[in-house]
């Protein structure tokens, strides 16, 4: 009833091709952004910002990265954790070698290092597809994990063999290191994630996004239309790895504070992949929804069970949440294989005609 | 938009010629020493019984298969083998026998994808979108809307093509090929599996494309009525060999063609 586009006529192609062509969507996104930038930091506790919002946003960004590769270009990758690690370690090396350059510049620059590594591991994608490519990217994951553990140069020969995040400030406020408040870090993460999401949405709606999707849907036809398969796939690998790299750098510098190689293990790759599948392949919104579900569920489940009066041990609660997530994944794959984003679309379609059935 | 030296071929002159092309897959000889030409502005039909090598011939022309022998001359440039990308930049577009659309993309996006080669704004403008990239997008959208109007598919603009019925998919595929503004359009059985009305519509579009845009068309078709009505000249293949070449009337009267289609008592 309220979500209806009747009466909204477009008279230019520009209006028709806008990011949010429907007025209600524009209002909705404005409200979400306003809440994210004002209400959440104002009312949110330190715990809420640090333990929920920051990692949620970072994982959503990594999911966008993987979605560009797997959802938009159709190249299944199990190397996400590795590419995130490349970003994190590159950021650490750059920040310690050139401490005078601002840390946020390095957070973004580390994405380029990750992109370069992504291109190298993307080269086989011209010849191999589907599960076989997944196995090839799995190899990259193991190779990169090995590098993180075995090359002490990457962590400046720290005895702990971990990244120790240096203290850095932005406008005189600590944004990294132990003194940084959750609020400061939250704003930095939010700004980067919003900006990069906007760039990604521009990319996927334009010529490049169509090239990616064309390669995904029917590579032979794409080739015969003059789309160069290798270039297109490598571009997808580069952009995807860039996003994952920035997410990885933020994960260490703005969330963990210090990290070992295990933070970028195969488990991370699987977690991101399940976010993308649950959220919806080929949807930026889906990346956020998937990240929210996979990341927040284990956090929200124990308090929820507690409120039901079930007092259970922490370890049991953790196992329980794994089981619930597993069951939910199976449930979603059966009920809606196209993910939460499709559910949202269906809901919007229903709203559009409500209260009539069609 | 095209370089001036490429437009020198006038109507009636040879646009593409195939000389002595042979193609085999292992021991199977798909095409044996076939030569024919396509003149600019004509509708050229390639016919033949099933397995005669018609689709293989199209695949050779747009560079998907590389023949073992023979060469292809397109717009005066000789090539031992064409590459798909060269064929596309040179102005060859095609549709497929079993529709090869981008299934999860909308009609609009499918046809827009056909204009990829003509869009040049770089990655960084695409990232920003506002400004030059959007301007370019709007220019091409205008062209695409012309094609959508031409093919009368306005109502399915926003529908993912995977959900469309077969006849409409064929039409969208034609639209995608037209979006490339090709000089030579290869149609692989554009009317296969259609009912009479859809066939008549498709014929009308083929003729209109030929008249309106001046596009040279090479088409494969099994419906003889359609072929004889549409084509200016017909080449007949059988078991990979050329058995006849000429106007529809000449081909119709050809003994070898009748034998190939009706069978011959041995």
XYZ file of N, CA, C and O in Angstrom, chain B residues 92-192:
404
model
N 30.632 -8.886 -37.473
C 29.829 -10.084 -37.669
C 29.097 -10.388 -36.372
O 29.712 -10.514 -35.322
N 27.777 -10.482 -36.448
C 26.996 -10.848 -35.265
C 26.225 -12.111 -35.598
O 26.027 -12.428 -36.770
N 25.803 -12.848 -34.580
C 25.034 -14.039 -34.899
C 24.038 -14.384 -33.800
O 24.143 -13.911 -32.676
N 23.082 -15.203 -34.179
C 22.199 -15.810 -33.189
C 22.420 -17.313 -33.250
O 23.027 -17.821 -34.193
N 21.937 -18.003 -32.247
C 22.240 -19.423 -32.132
C 20.999 -20.275 -32.352
O 19.871 -19.829 -32.141
N 21.273 -21.514 -32.744
C 20.197 -22.465 -33.015
C 19.367 -22.696 -31.749
O 18.157 -22.605 -31.763
N 20.072 -23.025 -30.646
C 19.363 -23.142 -29.378
C 19.747 -21.940 -28.542
O 20.796 -21.892 -27.939
N 18.851 -20.964 -28.556
C 19.038 -19.644 -27.958
C 20.177 -19.559 -26.924
O 20.199 -20.316 -25.960
N 21.090 -18.648 -27.148
C 22.212 -18.476 -26.219
C 22.144 -17.091 -25.596
O 23.050 -16.291 -25.734
N 21.041 -16.821 -24.906
C 20.895 -15.527 -24.239
C 21.520 -15.590 -22.859
O 21.830 -16.670 -22.350
N 21.682 -14.408 -22.256
C 22.150 -14.341 -20.871
C 20.911 -14.460 -19.991
O 20.244 -13.477 -19.713
N 20.623 -15.665 -19.565
C 19.305 -16.020 -19.047
C 18.827 -15.232 -17.837
O 17.654 -14.952 -17.700
N 19.749 -14.912 -16.930
C 19.266 -14.251 -15.718
C 19.250 -12.733 -15.862
O 18.843 -12.031 -14.956
N 19.680 -12.236 -17.023
C 19.649 -10.794 -17.237
C 18.345 -10.406 -17.920
O 17.736 -11.213 -18.610
N 17.945 -9.141 -17.736
C 16.699 -8.696 -18.349
C 16.892 -8.502 -19.854
O 18.024 -8.465 -20.343
N 15.779 -8.381 -20.559
C 15.828 -8.114 -21.991
C 16.690 -6.894 -22.279
O 17.551 -6.911 -23.163
N 16.438 -5.847 -21.495
C 17.179 -4.605 -21.680
C 18.689 -4.834 -21.522
O 19.488 -4.405 -22.357
N 19.073 -5.536 -20.451
C 20.498 -5.778 -20.206
C 21.110 -6.653 -21.291
O 22.257 -6.450 -21.686
N 20.345 -7.622 -21.762
C 20.850 -8.474 -22.832
C 21.181 -7.648 -24.065
O 22.244 -7.815 -24.663
N 20.265 -6.771 -24.438
C 20.500 -5.993 -25.647
C 21.591 -4.949 -25.398
O 22.431 -4.696 -26.263
N 21.597 -4.393 -24.197
C 22.677 -3.455 -23.852
C 24.035 -4.160 -23.925
O 25.022 -3.567 -24.356
N 24.063 -5.410 -23.496
C 25.331 -6.162 -23.540
C 25.818 -6.278 -24.978
O 27.017 -6.337 -25.229
N 24.875 -6.284 -25.922
C 25.260 -6.340 -27.330
C 26.038 -5.119 -27.767
O 26.702 -5.129 -28.791
N 25.966 -4.055 -26.995
C 26.664 -2.819 -27.376
C 28.004 -2.665 -26.673
O 28.652 -1.626 -26.783
N 28.412 -3.711 -25.964
C 29.662 -3.644 -25.192
C 30.834 -3.120 -26.022
O 31.583 -2.258 -25.587
N 30.956 -3.644 -27.246
C 32.112 -3.281 -28.069
C 32.112 -1.801 -28.439
O 33.145 -1.248 -28.771
N 30.941 -1.179 -28.406
C 30.863 0.222 -28.814
C 30.925 1.171 -27.632
O 30.816 2.379 -27.787
N 31.052 0.602 -26.426
C 31.146 1.462 -25.244
C 32.606 1.482 -24.799
O 33.247 0.462 -24.708
N 33.116 2.682 -24.558
C 34.561 2.787 -24.354
C 34.972 3.456 -23.064
O 36.156 3.529 -22.768
N 34.032 3.968 -22.302
C 34.427 4.684 -21.086
C 35.129 3.719 -20.134
O 34.676 2.605 -19.910
N 36.235 4.211 -19.576
C 37.138 3.319 -18.852
C 36.561 2.878 -17.515
O 35.537 3.378 -17.048
N 37.272 1.933 -16.926
C 36.896 1.357 -15.640
C 36.641 2.436 -14.583
O 35.682 2.355 -13.825
N 37.474 3.465 -14.557
C 37.355 4.442 -13.475
C 36.136 5.330 -13.654
O 35.494 5.704 -12.684
N 35.790 5.623 -14.916
C 34.536 6.342 -15.132
C 33.358 5.457 -14.760
O 32.352 5.930 -14.237
N 33.497 4.153 -15.042
C 32.417 3.228 -14.687
C 32.214 3.190 -13.174
O 31.096 3.083 -12.691
N 33.328 3.245 -12.441
C 33.246 3.241 -10.976
C 32.439 4.436 -10.478
O 31.602 4.312 -9.606
N 32.721 5.601 -11.064
C 32.034 6.817 -10.628
C 30.615 6.873 -11.164
O 29.732 7.408 -10.543
N 30.449 6.320 -12.368
C 29.188 6.302 -13.081
C 28.683 7.693 -13.461
O 28.409 7.952 -14.614
N 28.546 8.605 -12.494
C 28.024 9.917 -12.836
C 28.997 10.609 -13.756
O 30.194 10.480 -13.615
N 28.466 11.309 -14.744
C 29.343 11.970 -15.694
C 29.455 11.172 -16.982
O 28.453 10.673 -17.479
N 30.658 11.044 -17.522
C 30.818 10.439 -18.845
C 30.217 9.039 -18.992
O 29.586 8.750 -20.004
N 30.403 8.195 -17.982
C 29.908 6.825 -18.114
C 28.389 6.810 -18.231
O 27.813 6.091 -19.037
N 27.732 7.655 -17.431
C 26.275 7.708 -17.482
C 25.811 8.284 -18.816
O 24.843 7.810 -19.414
N 26.542 9.293 -19.284
C 26.222 9.900 -20.576
C 26.269 8.842 -21.673
O 25.360 8.735 -22.500
N 27.335 8.058 -21.647
C 27.510 7.000 -22.639
C 26.372 5.978 -22.529
O 25.782 5.562 -23.521
N 26.074 5.621 -21.298
C 25.011 4.653 -21.043
C 23.688 5.148 -21.659
O 22.959 4.382 -22.273
N 23.408 6.441 -21.478
C 22.151 7.001 -21.987
C 22.137 6.981 -23.509
O 21.138 6.604 -24.124
N 23.264 7.359 -24.120
C 23.343 7.315 -25.590
C 23.008 5.926 -26.115
O 22.243 5.764 -27.063
N 23.608 4.927 -25.492
C 23.420 3.564 -25.979
C 22.036 3.047 -25.627
O 21.450 2.275 -26.370
N 21.533 3.492 -24.499
C 20.176 3.111 -24.123
C 19.195 3.577 -25.200
O 18.257 2.866 -25.564
N 19.444 4.765 -25.752
C 18.564 5.300 -26.784
C 18.551 4.362 -28.003
O 17.501 4.035 -28.532
N 19.733 3.914 -28.403
C 19.845 2.979 -29.528
C 19.109 1.682 -29.216
O 18.410 1.121 -30.068
N 19.312 1.213 -27.996
C 18.706 -0.055 -27.593
C 17.191 0.066 -27.597
O 16.486 -0.846 -28.040
N 16.697 1.211 -27.144
C 15.246 1.404 -27.145
C 14.699 1.415 -28.571
O 13.595 0.941 -28.818
N 15.488 1.943 -29.522
C 15.074 1.884 -30.923
C 14.889 0.436 -31.362
O 13.915 0.087 -32.032
N 15.845 -0.399 -30.983
C 15.775 -1.811 -31.357
C 14.584 -2.478 -30.676
O 13.852 -3.264 -31.298
N 14.365 -2.126 -29.409
C 13.226 -2.695 -28.675
C 11.916 -2.306 -29.362
O 11.018 -3.134 -29.537
N 11.823 -1.052 -29.805
C 10.626 -0.618 -30.528
C 10.489 -1.380 -31.830
O 9.405 -1.829 -32.197
N 11.610 -1.509 -32.533
C 11.622 -2.169 -33.838
C 11.114 -3.608 -33.724
O 10.349 -4.082 -34.553
N 11.530 -4.299 -32.672
C 11.154 -5.704 -32.507
C 9.878 -5.880 -31.686
O 9.458 -7.007 -31.410
N 9.299 -4.778 -31.274
C 8.041 -4.803 -30.505
C 8.156 -5.662 -29.248
O 7.346 -6.565 -29.021
N 9.171 -5.384 -28.465
C 9.321 -6.137 -27.216
C 9.369 -5.184 -26.019
O 9.981 -5.481 -25.004
N 8.663 -4.064 -26.145
C 8.676 -3.077 -25.056
C 8.184 -3.675 -23.746
O 8.703 -3.355 -22.679
N 7.170 -4.540 -23.841
C 6.517 -5.012 -22.619
C 7.400 -5.960 -21.807
O 7.121 -6.211 -20.644
N 8.453 -6.499 -22.417
C 9.276 -7.452 -21.660
C 10.643 -6.886 -21.328
O 11.558 -7.603 -20.966
N 10.744 -5.556 -21.425
C 12.013 -4.880 -21.157
C 12.679 -5.338 -19.857
O 13.862 -5.581 -19.796
N 11.886 -5.422 -18.812
C 12.445 -5.666 -17.473
C 12.366 -7.127 -17.046
O 12.611 -7.449 -15.892
N 11.959 -7.996 -17.941
C 11.785 -9.396 -17.556
C 13.093 -10.151 -17.799
O 13.686 -10.025 -18.872
N 13.558 -10.934 -16.815
C 14.717 -11.790 -17.083
C 14.401 -12.746 -18.235
O 13.336 -13.372 -18.226
N 15.279 -12.837 -19.212
C 14.908 -13.532 -20.447
C 14.676 -15.030 -20.231
O 13.976 -15.654 -21.014
N 15.236 -15.578 -19.161
C 15.016 -16.993 -18.879
C 13.545 -17.330 -18.686
O 13.121 -18.455 -18.870
N 12.758 -16.320 -18.297
C 11.340 -16.564 -18.030
C 10.467 -16.378 -19.265
O 9.270 -16.594 -19.209
N 11.058 -15.930 -20.357
C 10.256 -15.643 -21.545
C 9.978 -16.913 -22.339
O 10.757 -17.859 -22.312
N 8.856 -16.914 -23.073
C 8.617 -18.050 -23.979
C 9.637 -18.052 -25.112
O 10.255 -17.036 -25.426
N 9.760 -19.211 -25.727
C 10.802 -19.457 -26.714
C 10.801 -18.436 -27.860
O 11.850 -17.899 -28.228
N 9.620 -18.162 -28.388
C 9.535 -17.251 -29.528
C 10.079 -15.873 -29.203
O 10.805 -15.276 -29.999
N 9.741 -15.404 -27.997
C 10.234 -14.088 -27.593
C 11.738 -14.115 -27.352
O 12.441 -13.153 -27.658
N 12.225 -15.236 -26.808
C 13.673 -15.343 -26.595
C 14.419 -15.200 -27.906
O 15.442 -14.525 -27.998
N 13.890 -15.852 -28.933
C 14.512 -15.756 -30.264
C 14.542 -14.301 -30.721
O 15.504 -13.847 -31.341
N 13.460 -13.587 -30.422
C 13.371 -12.207 -30.856
C 14.382 -11.345 -30.092
O 15.022 -10.463 -30.670
N 14.493 -11.607 -28.774
C 15.469 -10.858 -27.976
C 16.885 -11.137 -28.479
O 17.724 -10.243 -28.569
N 17.119 -12.384 -28.857
C 18.449 -12.729 -29.342
C 18.765 -11.978 -30.632
O 19.884 -11.507 -30.839
N 17.746 -11.863 -31.488
C 17.933 -11.073 -32.708
C 18.246 -9.627 -32.334
O 19.135 -8.999 -32.919
N 17.530 -9.122 -31.323
C 17.768 -7.754 -30.858
C 19.182 -7.560 -30.358
O 19.826 -6.563 -30.660
N 19.674 -8.556 -29.629
C 21.029 -8.449 -29.096
C 22.049 -8.406 -30.233
O 23.015 -7.639 -30.184
N 21.804 -9.240 -31.262
C 22.718 -9.228 -32.404
C 22.635 -7.896 -33.143
O 23.650 -7.348 -33.570
N 21.412 -7.360 -33.271
C 21.252 -6.081 -33.973
C 21.933 -4.949 -33.224
O 22.411 -3.993 -33.833
N 21.972 -5.060 -31.886
C 22.583 -3.998 -31.081
C 24.050 -3.814 -31.433
O 24.618 -2.755 -31.224
N 24.657 -4.869 -31.987
C 26.060 -4.748 -32.391
C 26.200 -3.940 -33.673
O 27.309 -3.690 -34.128
N 25.078 -3.560 -34.279
C 25.074 -2.893 -35.586
C 25.995 -3.619 -36.549
O 26.945 -3.053 -37.072
N 25.707 -4.891 -36.788
C 26.635 -5.693 -37.591
C 26.519 -5.380 -39.073
O 25.504 -4.863 -39.535
N 27.572 -5.697 -39.802
C 27.493 -5.624 -41.260
C 27.000 -6.939 -41.810
O 26.345 -6.994 -42.839
N 27.369 -7.997 -41.113
C 26.944 -9.323 -41.531
C 26.279 -9.985 -40.338
O 26.851 -10.072 -39.252
N 25.055 -10.417 -40.545
C 24.299 -11.027 -39.457
C 24.075 -12.499 -39.784
O 23.534 -12.825 -40.836
N 24.552 -13.369 -38.935
C 24.389 -14.801 -39.148
C 23.241 -15.295 -38.277
O 23.261 -15.121 -37.064
N 22.228 -15.880 -38.901
C 21.083 -16.367 -38.136
C 21.030 -17.880 -38.263
O 20.865 -18.413 -39.359
N 21.164 -18.548 -37.114
C 21.139 -20.007 -37.150
C 19.732 -20.488 -36.794
O 19.351 -20.461 -35.627
N 19.001 -20.908 -37.779
C 17.611 -21.356 -37.621
C 16.774 -20.396 -36.780
O 16.305 -20.737 -35.698
N 16.569 -19.182 -37.291
C 15.820 -18.196 -36.505
C 14.357 -18.578 -36.298
O 13.703 -18.028 -35.419
N 13.835 -19.482 -37.109
C 12.413 -19.810 -36.985
C 12.169 -21.214 -36.440
O 11.030 -21.687 -36.450
N 13.214 -21.852 -35.961
C 13.032 -23.223 -35.476
C 12.074 -23.244 -34.297
O 12.135 -22.395 -33.408
